[in-house]
GROMACS .gro file of C-alpha atoms in nm:
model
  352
    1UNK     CA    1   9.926   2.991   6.439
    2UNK     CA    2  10.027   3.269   6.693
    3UNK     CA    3  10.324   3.204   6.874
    4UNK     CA    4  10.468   3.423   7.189
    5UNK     CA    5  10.825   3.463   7.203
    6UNK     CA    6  10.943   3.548   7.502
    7UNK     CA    7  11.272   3.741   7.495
    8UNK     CA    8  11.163   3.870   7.158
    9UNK     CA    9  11.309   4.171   7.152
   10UNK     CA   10  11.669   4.036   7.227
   11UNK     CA   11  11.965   3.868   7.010
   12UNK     CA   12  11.841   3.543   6.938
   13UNK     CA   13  11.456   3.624   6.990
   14UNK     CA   14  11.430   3.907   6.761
   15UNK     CA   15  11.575   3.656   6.449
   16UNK     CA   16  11.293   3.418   6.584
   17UNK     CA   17  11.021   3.662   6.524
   18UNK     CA   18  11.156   3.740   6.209
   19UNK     CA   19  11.172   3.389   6.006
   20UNK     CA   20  10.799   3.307   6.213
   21UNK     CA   21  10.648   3.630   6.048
   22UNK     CA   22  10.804   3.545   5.748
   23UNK     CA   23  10.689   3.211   5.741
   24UNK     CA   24  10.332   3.330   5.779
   25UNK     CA   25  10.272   3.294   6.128
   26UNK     CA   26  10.148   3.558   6.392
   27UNK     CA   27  10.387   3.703   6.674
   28UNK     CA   28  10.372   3.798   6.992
   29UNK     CA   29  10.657   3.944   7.199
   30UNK     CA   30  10.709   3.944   7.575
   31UNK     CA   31  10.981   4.123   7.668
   32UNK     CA   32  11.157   4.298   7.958
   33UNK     CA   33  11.242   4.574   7.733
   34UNK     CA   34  11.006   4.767   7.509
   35UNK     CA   35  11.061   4.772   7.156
   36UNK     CA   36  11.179   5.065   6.924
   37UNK     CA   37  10.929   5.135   6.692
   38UNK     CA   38  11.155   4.956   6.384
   39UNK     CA   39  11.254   4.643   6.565
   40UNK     CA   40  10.998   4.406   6.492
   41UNK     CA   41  10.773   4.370   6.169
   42UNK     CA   42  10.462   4.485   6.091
   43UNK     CA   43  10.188   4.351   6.283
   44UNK     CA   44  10.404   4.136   6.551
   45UNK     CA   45  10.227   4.305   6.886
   46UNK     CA   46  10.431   4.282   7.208
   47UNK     CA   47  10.393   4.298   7.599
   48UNK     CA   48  10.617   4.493   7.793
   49UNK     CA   49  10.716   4.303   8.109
   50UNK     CA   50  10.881   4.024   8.350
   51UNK     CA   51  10.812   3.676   8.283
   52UNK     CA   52  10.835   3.621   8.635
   53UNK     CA   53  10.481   3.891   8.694
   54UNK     CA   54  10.183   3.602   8.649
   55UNK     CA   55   9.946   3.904   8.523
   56UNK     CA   56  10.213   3.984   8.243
   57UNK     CA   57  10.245   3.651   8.120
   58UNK     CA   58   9.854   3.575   8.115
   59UNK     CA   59   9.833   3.955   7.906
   60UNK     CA   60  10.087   3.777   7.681
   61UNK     CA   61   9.986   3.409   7.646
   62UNK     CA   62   9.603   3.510   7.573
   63UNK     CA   63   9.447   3.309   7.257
   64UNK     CA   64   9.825   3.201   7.181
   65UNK     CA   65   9.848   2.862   7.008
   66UNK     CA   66  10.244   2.744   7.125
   67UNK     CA   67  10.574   2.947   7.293
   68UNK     CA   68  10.917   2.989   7.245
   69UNK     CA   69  11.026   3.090   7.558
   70UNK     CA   70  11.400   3.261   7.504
   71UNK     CA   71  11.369   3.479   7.794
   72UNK     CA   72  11.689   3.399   7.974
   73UNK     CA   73  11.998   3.575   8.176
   74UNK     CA   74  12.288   3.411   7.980
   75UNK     CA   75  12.660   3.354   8.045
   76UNK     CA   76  12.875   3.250   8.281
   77UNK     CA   77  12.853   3.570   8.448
   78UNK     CA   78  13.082   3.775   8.694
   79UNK     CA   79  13.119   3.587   8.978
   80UNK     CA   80  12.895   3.350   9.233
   81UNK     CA   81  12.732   3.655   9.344
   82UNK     CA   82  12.506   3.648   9.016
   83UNK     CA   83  12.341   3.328   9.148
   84UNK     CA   84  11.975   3.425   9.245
   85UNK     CA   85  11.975   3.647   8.976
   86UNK     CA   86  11.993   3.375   8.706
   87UNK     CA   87  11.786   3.137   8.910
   88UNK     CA   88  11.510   3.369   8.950
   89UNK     CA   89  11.541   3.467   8.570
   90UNK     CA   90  11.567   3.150   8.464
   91UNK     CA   91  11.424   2.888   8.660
   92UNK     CA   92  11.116   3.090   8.820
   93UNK     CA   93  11.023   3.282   8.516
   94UNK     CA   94  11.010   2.938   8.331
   95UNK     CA   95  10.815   2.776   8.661
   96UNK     CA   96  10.572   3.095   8.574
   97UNK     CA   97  10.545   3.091   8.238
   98UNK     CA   98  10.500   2.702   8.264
   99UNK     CA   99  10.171   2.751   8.552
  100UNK     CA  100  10.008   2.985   8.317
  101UNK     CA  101  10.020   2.819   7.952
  102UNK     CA  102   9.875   2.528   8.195
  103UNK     CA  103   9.568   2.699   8.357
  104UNK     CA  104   9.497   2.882   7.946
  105UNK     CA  105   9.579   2.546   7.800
  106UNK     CA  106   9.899   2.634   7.619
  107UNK     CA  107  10.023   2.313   7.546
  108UNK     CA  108  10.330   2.357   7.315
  109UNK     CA  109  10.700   2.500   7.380
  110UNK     CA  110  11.022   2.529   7.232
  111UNK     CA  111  11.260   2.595   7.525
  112UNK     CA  112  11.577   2.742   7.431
  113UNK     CA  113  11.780   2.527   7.591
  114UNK     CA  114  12.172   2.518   7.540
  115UNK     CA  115  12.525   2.322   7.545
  116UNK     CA  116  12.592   2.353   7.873
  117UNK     CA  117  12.367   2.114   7.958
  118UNK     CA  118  12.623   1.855   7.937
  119UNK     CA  119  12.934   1.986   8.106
  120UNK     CA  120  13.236   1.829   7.906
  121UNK     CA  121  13.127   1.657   7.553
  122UNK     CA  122  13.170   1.371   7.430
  123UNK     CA  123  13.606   1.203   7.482
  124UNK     CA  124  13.725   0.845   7.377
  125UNK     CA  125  13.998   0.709   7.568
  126UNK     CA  126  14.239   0.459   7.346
  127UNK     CA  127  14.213   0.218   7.643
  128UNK     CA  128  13.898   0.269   7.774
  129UNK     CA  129  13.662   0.364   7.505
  130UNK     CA  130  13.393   0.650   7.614
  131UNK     CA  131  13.430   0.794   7.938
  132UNK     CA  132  13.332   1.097   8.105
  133UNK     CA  133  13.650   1.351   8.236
  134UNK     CA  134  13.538   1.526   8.595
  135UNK     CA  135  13.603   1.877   8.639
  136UNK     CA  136  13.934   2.039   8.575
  137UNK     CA  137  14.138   2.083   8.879
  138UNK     CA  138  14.268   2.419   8.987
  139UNK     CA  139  14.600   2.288   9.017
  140UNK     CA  140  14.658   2.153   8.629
  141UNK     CA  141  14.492   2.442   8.487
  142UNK     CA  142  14.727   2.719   8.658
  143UNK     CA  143  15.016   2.449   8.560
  144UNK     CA  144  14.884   2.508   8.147
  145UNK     CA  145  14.768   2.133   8.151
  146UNK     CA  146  14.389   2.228   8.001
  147UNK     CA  147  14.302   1.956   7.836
  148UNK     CA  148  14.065   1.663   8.026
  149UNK     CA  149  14.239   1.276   8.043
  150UNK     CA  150  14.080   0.969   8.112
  151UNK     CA  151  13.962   0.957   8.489
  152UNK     CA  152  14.026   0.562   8.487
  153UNK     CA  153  14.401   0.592   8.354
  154UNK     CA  154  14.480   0.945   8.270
  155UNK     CA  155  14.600   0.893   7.946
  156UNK     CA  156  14.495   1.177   7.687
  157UNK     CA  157  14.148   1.216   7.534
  158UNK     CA  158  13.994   1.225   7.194
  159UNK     CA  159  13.717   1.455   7.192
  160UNK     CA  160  13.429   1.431   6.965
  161UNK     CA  161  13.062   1.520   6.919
  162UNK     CA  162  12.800   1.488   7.184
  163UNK     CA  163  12.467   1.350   7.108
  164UNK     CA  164  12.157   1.446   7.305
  165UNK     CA  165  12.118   1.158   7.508
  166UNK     CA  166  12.460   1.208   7.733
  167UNK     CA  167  12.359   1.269   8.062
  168UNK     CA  168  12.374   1.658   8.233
  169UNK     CA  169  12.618   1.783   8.409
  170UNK     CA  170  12.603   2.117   8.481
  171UNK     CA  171  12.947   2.257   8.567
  172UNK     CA  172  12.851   2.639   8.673
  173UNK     CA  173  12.530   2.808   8.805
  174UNK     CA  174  12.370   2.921   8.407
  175UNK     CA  175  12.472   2.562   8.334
  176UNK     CA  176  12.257   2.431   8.603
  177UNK     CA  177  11.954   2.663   8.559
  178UNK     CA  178  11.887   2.542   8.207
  179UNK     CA  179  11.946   2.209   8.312
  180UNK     CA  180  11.629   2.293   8.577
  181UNK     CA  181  11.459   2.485   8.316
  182UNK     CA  182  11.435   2.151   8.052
  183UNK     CA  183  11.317   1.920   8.403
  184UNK     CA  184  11.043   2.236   8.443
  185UNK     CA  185  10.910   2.177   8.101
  186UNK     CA  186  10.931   1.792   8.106
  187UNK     CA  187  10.741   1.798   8.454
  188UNK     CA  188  10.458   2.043   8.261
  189UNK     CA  189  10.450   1.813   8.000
  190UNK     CA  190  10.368   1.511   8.214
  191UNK     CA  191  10.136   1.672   8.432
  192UNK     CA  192   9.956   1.873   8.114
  193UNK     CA  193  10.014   1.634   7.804
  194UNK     CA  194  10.156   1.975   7.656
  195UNK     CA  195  10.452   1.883   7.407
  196UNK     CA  196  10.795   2.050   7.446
  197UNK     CA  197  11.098   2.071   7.242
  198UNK     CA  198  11.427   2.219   7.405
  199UNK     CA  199  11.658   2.325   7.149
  200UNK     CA  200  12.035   2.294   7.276
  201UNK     CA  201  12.188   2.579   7.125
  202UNK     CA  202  12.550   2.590   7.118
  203UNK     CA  203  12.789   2.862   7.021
  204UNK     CA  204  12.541   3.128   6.830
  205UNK     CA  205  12.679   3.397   6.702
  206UNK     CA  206  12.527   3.687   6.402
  207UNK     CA  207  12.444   4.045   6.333
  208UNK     CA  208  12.272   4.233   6.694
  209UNK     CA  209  12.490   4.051   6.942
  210UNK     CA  210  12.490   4.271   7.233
  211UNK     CA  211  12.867   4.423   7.263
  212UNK     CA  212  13.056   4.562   7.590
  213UNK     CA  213  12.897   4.286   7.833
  214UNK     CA  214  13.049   4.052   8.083
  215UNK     CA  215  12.718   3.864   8.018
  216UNK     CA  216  12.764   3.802   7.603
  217UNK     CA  217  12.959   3.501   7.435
  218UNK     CA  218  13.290   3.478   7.329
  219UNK     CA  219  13.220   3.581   6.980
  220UNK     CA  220  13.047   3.876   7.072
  221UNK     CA  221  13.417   3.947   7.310
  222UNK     CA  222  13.629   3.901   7.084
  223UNK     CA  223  13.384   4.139   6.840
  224UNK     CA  224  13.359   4.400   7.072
  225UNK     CA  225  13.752   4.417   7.137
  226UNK     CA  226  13.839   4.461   6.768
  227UNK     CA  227  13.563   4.762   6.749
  228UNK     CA  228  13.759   4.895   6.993
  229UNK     CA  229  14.097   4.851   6.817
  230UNK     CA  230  14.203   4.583   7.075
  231UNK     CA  231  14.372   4.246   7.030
  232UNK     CA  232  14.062   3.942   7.123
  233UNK     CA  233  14.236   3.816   7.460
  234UNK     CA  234  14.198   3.416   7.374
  235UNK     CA  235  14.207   3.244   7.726
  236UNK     CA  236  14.418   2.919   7.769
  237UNK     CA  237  14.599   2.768   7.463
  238UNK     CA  238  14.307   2.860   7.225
  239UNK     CA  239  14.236   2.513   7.156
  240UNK     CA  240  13.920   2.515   7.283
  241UNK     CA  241  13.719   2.309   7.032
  242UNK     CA  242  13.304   2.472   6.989
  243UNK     CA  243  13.062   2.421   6.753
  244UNK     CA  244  13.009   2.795   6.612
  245UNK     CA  245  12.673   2.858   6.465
  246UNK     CA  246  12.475   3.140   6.311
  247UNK     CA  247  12.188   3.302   6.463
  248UNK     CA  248  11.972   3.268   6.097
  249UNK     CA  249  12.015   2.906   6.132
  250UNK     CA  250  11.920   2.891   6.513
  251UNK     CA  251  11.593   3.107   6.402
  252UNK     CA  252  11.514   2.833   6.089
  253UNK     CA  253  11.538   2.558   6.387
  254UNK     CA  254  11.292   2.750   6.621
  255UNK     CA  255  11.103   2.769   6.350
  256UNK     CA  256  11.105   2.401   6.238
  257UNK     CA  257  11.030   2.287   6.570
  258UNK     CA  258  10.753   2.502   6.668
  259UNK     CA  259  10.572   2.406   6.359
  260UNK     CA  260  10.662   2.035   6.435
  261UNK     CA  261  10.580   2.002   6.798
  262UNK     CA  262  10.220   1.963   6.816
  263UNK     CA  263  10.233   1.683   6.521
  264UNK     CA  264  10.583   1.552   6.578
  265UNK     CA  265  10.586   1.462   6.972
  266UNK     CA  266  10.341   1.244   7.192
  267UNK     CA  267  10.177   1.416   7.437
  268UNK     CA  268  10.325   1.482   7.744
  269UNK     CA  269  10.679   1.449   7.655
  270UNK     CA  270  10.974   1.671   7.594
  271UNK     CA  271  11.213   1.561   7.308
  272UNK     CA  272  11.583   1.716   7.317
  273UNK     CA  273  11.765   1.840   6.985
  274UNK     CA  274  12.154   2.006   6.974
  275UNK     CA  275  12.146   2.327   6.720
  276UNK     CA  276  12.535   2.298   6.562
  277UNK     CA  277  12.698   2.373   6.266
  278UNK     CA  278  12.855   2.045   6.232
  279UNK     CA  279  13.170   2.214   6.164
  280UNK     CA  280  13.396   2.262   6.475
  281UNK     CA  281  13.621   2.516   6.530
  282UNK     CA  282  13.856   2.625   6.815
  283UNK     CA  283  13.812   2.905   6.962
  284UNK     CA  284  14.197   3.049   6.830
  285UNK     CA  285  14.081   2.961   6.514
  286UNK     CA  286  13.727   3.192   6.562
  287UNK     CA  287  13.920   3.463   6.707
  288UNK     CA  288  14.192   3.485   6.404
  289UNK     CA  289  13.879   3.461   6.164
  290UNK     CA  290  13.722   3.703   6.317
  291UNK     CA  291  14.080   3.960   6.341
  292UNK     CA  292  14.154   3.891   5.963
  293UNK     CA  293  13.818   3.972   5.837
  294UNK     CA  294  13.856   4.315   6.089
  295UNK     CA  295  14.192   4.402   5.961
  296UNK     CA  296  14.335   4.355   6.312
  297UNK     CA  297  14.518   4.328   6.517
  298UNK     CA  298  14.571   3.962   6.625
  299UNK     CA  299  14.426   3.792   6.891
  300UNK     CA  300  14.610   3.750   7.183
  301UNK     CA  301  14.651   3.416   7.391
  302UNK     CA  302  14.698   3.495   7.777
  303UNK     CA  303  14.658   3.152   7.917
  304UNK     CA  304  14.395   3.290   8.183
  305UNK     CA  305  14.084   3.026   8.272
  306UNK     CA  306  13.762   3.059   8.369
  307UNK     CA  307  13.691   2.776   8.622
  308UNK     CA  308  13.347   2.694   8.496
  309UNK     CA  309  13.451   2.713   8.147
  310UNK     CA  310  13.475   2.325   7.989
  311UNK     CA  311  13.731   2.244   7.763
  312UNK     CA  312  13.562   2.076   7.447
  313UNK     CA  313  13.190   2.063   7.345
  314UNK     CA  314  13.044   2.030   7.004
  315UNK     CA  315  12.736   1.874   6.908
  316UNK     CA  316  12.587   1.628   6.699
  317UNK     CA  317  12.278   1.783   6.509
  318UNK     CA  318  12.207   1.485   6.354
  319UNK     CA  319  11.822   1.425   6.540
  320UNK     CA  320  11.740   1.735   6.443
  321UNK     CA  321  11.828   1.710   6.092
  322UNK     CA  322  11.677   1.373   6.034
  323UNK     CA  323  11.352   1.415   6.255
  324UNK     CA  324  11.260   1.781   6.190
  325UNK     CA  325  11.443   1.835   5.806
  326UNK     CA  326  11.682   2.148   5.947
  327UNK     CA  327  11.991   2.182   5.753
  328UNK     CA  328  12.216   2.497   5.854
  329UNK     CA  329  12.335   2.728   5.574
  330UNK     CA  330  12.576   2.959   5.706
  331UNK     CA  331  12.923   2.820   5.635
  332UNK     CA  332  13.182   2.970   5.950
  333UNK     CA  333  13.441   3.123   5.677
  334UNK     CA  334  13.111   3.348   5.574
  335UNK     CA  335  12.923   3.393   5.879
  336UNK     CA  336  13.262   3.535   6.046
  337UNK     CA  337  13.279   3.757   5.763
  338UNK     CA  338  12.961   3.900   5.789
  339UNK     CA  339  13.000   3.905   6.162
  340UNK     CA  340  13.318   4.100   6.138
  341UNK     CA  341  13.120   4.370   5.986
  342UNK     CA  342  12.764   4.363   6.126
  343UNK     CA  343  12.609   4.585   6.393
  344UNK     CA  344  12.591   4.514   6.746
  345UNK     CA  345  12.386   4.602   6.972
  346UNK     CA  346  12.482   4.867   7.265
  347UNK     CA  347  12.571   4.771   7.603
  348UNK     CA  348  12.269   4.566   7.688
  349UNK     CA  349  12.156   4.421   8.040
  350UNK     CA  350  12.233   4.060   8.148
  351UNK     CA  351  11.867   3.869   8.037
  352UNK     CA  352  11.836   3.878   7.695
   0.00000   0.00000   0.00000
């Protein structure tokens, strides 16, 4: 089939085109940025332009059997300030993209959804069994008191993995515009009887992170520091538990779900799926793996915060391993390895 990847030439997007040509599908790229002649593989075409311009995205979605639509501005950002610019990446370009794969008849997505969709993960309380911590208050985290307690009895918290069916809770303005962009597609496939699978990445990490941006993950931070001969500044106590995961396996699960979405789903539904490792990791631990594997020096742990930072979240993969047969391969010890030594890309602009 030919599938349009939107964001194709970026991080994630550009691995996505990869394992779909090499699985023997055709490509199409739509893409803010046009391509170097090298980046994608032979015979992938592409379409330079906004997915927010209606006459780029009809250009790009012509004869196109399904979508992966990874076109998105991503990370917490600077500051409020950056509000309409993620809303209007995110949330209109997916409204636009959405109106034109329904007047061509496009009627299968995989939405690159992600972890922040659910705030805080998943915490048992001794007392109280599962509850669901608020936000952190302002107060306890300038005091050093980061982790979340029970909001019935505030007794401590045993964190564990989240499955897909916890409800959102959007704790910063990216976190609410993918939460908007998954209600977009689950509106278009009700009113279409398109099919849509949003994959909830969580931490993704791999060779062509963009380096030297407020904008990238933590990984691609702490990366970017050590190239630069400085110490990864780890913020709180480090214990920050995430579930770390590498881009090749993120690609293998686009690619199981867009060849499972037009057989898998009923029509006019939208079927959720977390994209983990299984293997948790905090982030002191990522940072030191990441230090020892550059020869130096150590990370760093400053006790700063981010307010719209959560504490613990790490999935449970499980749906998507029993319902769509992805496994990941890509151990952390290894993937940090190669990490440690792969190429970034340059300072890159915020939508990937």
């Amino acid at each position: 089939m030919l599938v349009l990847v939107t964001g194709g030439a970026g991080f994630i997007g550009s691995h996505i085109v990869r394992a779909l040509v090499e699985a023997g599908h055709g490509v199409r790229v739509l893409d803010v940025r046009p391509p170097a002649p090298p980046q994608f593989p032979p015979g992938v075409a592409s379409v330079c332009g906004d997915a927010r311009d209606r006459a780029v995205v009809e250009e790009a979605l012509r004869g196109v059997d399904a979508v992966c639509h990874q076109a998105a501005m991503v990370g917490l950002g600077r500051d409020f300030d950056d509000a309409p610019a993620y809303v209007g990446c995110n949330d209109l370009g997916t409204a636009v993209l959405l109106a034109v794969m329904a007047r061509l008849r496009v009627s299968e997505l995989v939405l690159a959804g992600s972890m922040v969709y659910y705030g805080e993960g998943h915490y048992d309380c001794a007392r109280h069994g599962t509850v669901r911590p608020g936000p952190r208050l302002v107060a306890d985290l300038d005091a050093g008191r980061f982790e979340p307690v029970c909001p019935r009895c505030g007794d401590p918290l045993t964190p564990g993995l989240v499955p897909e069916d916890a409800p959102p809770d959007p704790r910063n303005v990216y976190a609410a515009t993918k939460v908007a962009q998954e209600h977009l597609a689950a509106a278009w496939a009700r009113a279409t009887g398109g099919r849509a699978v949003a994959l909830r990445y969580h931490n993704v990490y791999g060779p062509g992170m963009p380096r030297d941006t407020p904008y990238a993950g933590v990984a691609s931070l702490f990366r970017s520091a050590l190239a630069h001969g400085e110490p990864p500044r780890v913020f709180e106590d480090g214990g920050q538990l995430r579930d770390f995961v590498h881009v090749a396996d993120v690609a293998a699960a686009n690619l199981a779900a867009a060849d499972a979405v037009g057989a898998a789903l009923p029509a006019g539904t939208l079927r959720a799926y977390n994209v983990g490792s299984g293997s948790p990791h905090t982030v002191g631990e990522m940072a030191t793996a990441l230090a020892d594997a550059c020869g130096g020096p150590e990370p760093v742990v400053t006790g700063e915060y981010r307010l719209g930072d959560v504490r613990h979240i790490t999935a449970s993969s499980s749906r998507l391993r029993e319902e769509l047969g992805w496994l990941p391969r890509v151990p952390f010890a290894a993937g940090m390895r190669e990490f440690a030594k792969a190429p970034l890309r340059g300072q890159a602009s915020a939508p990937r």
